[in-house]
């Protein structure tokens, strides 16, 4: 079975632009979480979605938003990009709602802001 | 606030030597604790998870971790390091609807 897939793998944007990142969970997984990993740091939790509803939110500004579709895939949107948004964005899926469940990570989208 | 602290951003061990990666957590309630490993240019892979069923947790690839409530620690160990263990290791904690990773420890294995 395919693992968690993220697209695109790399992306270059300029300040002020908007970006949409996509994630397809493992088949049968209904929970998707998003993380931001700045170079040299640990991932930071952004959102968790389960059954198309937001179930958890980290300490990120409103420029960050996400949604989950009926097929459980998810999009992360970031508006008004800043240089500090340059990072690896990771998506993880799990079979159940809670963040205490084992999460399966994709390889991430590398976002560079110029 | 809940958080995890990983002591030592870089650890080097010789091949065959004991691996010890340190993690301390702060939590006002019993947490769920995890260790994840990240290889270059990849996502994270779960090594093991503590759920209060047992204080000594065995994971994949010969790793294990011991939960010590009195010390608020969850250190990761492996008796004998292998070259393939070279990677970044992250301790993480979940409480409620929040999830926190530590800053990571880079493990180098010297042949």
PDB file of C-alpha atoms in Angstrom, chain A residues 17-54:
ATOM      1  CA  UNK A  17       2.309  35.118  -2.290  1.00  0.00           C
ATOM      2  CA  UNK A  18      -0.041  32.320  -1.327  1.00  0.00           C
ATOM      3  CA  UNK A  19       0.706  28.592  -1.409  1.00  0.00           C
ATOM      4  CA  UNK A  20      -1.300  25.364  -1.251  1.00  0.00           C
ATOM      5  CA  UNK A  21       0.274  22.103  -0.183  1.00  0.00           C
ATOM      6  CA  UNK A  22      -1.441  18.758  -0.657  1.00  0.00           C
ATOM      7  CA  UNK A  23      -1.463  15.499   1.268  1.00  0.00           C
ATOM      8  CA  UNK A  24      -2.971  12.087   0.610  1.00  0.00           C
ATOM      9  CA  UNK A  25      -3.156   9.854   3.680  1.00  0.00           C
ATOM     10  CA  UNK A  26      -2.633   6.148   3.833  1.00  0.00           C
ATOM     11  CA  UNK A  27      -5.699   4.336   2.568  1.00  0.00           C
ATOM     12  CA  UNK A  28      -8.159   3.896   5.411  1.00  0.00           C
ATOM     13  CA  UNK A  29      -6.670   6.652   7.552  1.00  0.00           C
ATOM     14  CA  UNK A  30      -9.127   9.371   8.478  1.00  0.00           C
ATOM     15  CA  UNK A  31      -6.846  11.687  10.446  1.00  0.00           C
ATOM     16  CA  UNK A  32      -4.370  14.088   8.877  1.00  0.00           C
ATOM     17  CA  UNK A  33      -1.983  16.368  10.732  1.00  0.00           C
ATOM     18  CA  UNK A  34       0.328  19.091   9.449  1.00  0.00           C
ATOM     19  CA  UNK A  35       3.695  20.124  10.825  1.00  0.00           C
ATOM     20  CA  UNK A  36       6.251  22.813  10.000  1.00  0.00           C
ATOM     21  CA  UNK A  37       9.920  21.888  10.348  1.00  0.00           C
ATOM     22  CA  UNK A  38      12.338  24.781  10.091  1.00  0.00           C
ATOM     23  CA  UNK A  39      15.880  23.751   9.217  1.00  0.00           C
ATOM     24  CA  UNK A  40      17.710  22.448  12.261  1.00  0.00           C
ATOM     25  CA  UNK A  41      14.635  22.298  14.483  1.00  0.00           C
ATOM     26  CA  UNK A  42      11.977  19.819  15.458  1.00  0.00           C
ATOM     27  CA  UNK A  43       8.603  19.782  13.713  1.00  0.00           C
ATOM     28  CA  UNK A  44       5.946  22.116  15.066  1.00  0.00           C
ATOM     29  CA  UNK A  45       2.313  21.067  15.107  1.00  0.00           C
ATOM     30  CA  UNK A  46       0.034  23.198  12.918  1.00  0.00           C
ATOM     31  CA  UNK A  47      -3.291  21.375  12.550  1.00  0.00           C
ATOM     32  CA  UNK A  48      -5.044  18.067  12.945  1.00  0.00           C
ATOM     33  CA  UNK A  49      -8.129  17.132  10.949  1.00  0.00           C
ATOM     34  CA  UNK A  50     -10.326  14.127  11.525  1.00  0.00           C
ATOM     35  CA  UNK A  51     -13.465  13.315   9.582  1.00  0.00           C
ATOM     36  CA  UNK A  52     -13.177  16.674   7.807  1.00  0.00           C
ATOM     37  CA  UNK A  53     -13.234  18.701  11.018  1.00  0.00           C
ATOM     38  CA  UNK A  54     -10.419  20.550  12.744  1.00  0.00           C
TER      39      UNK A  54
END
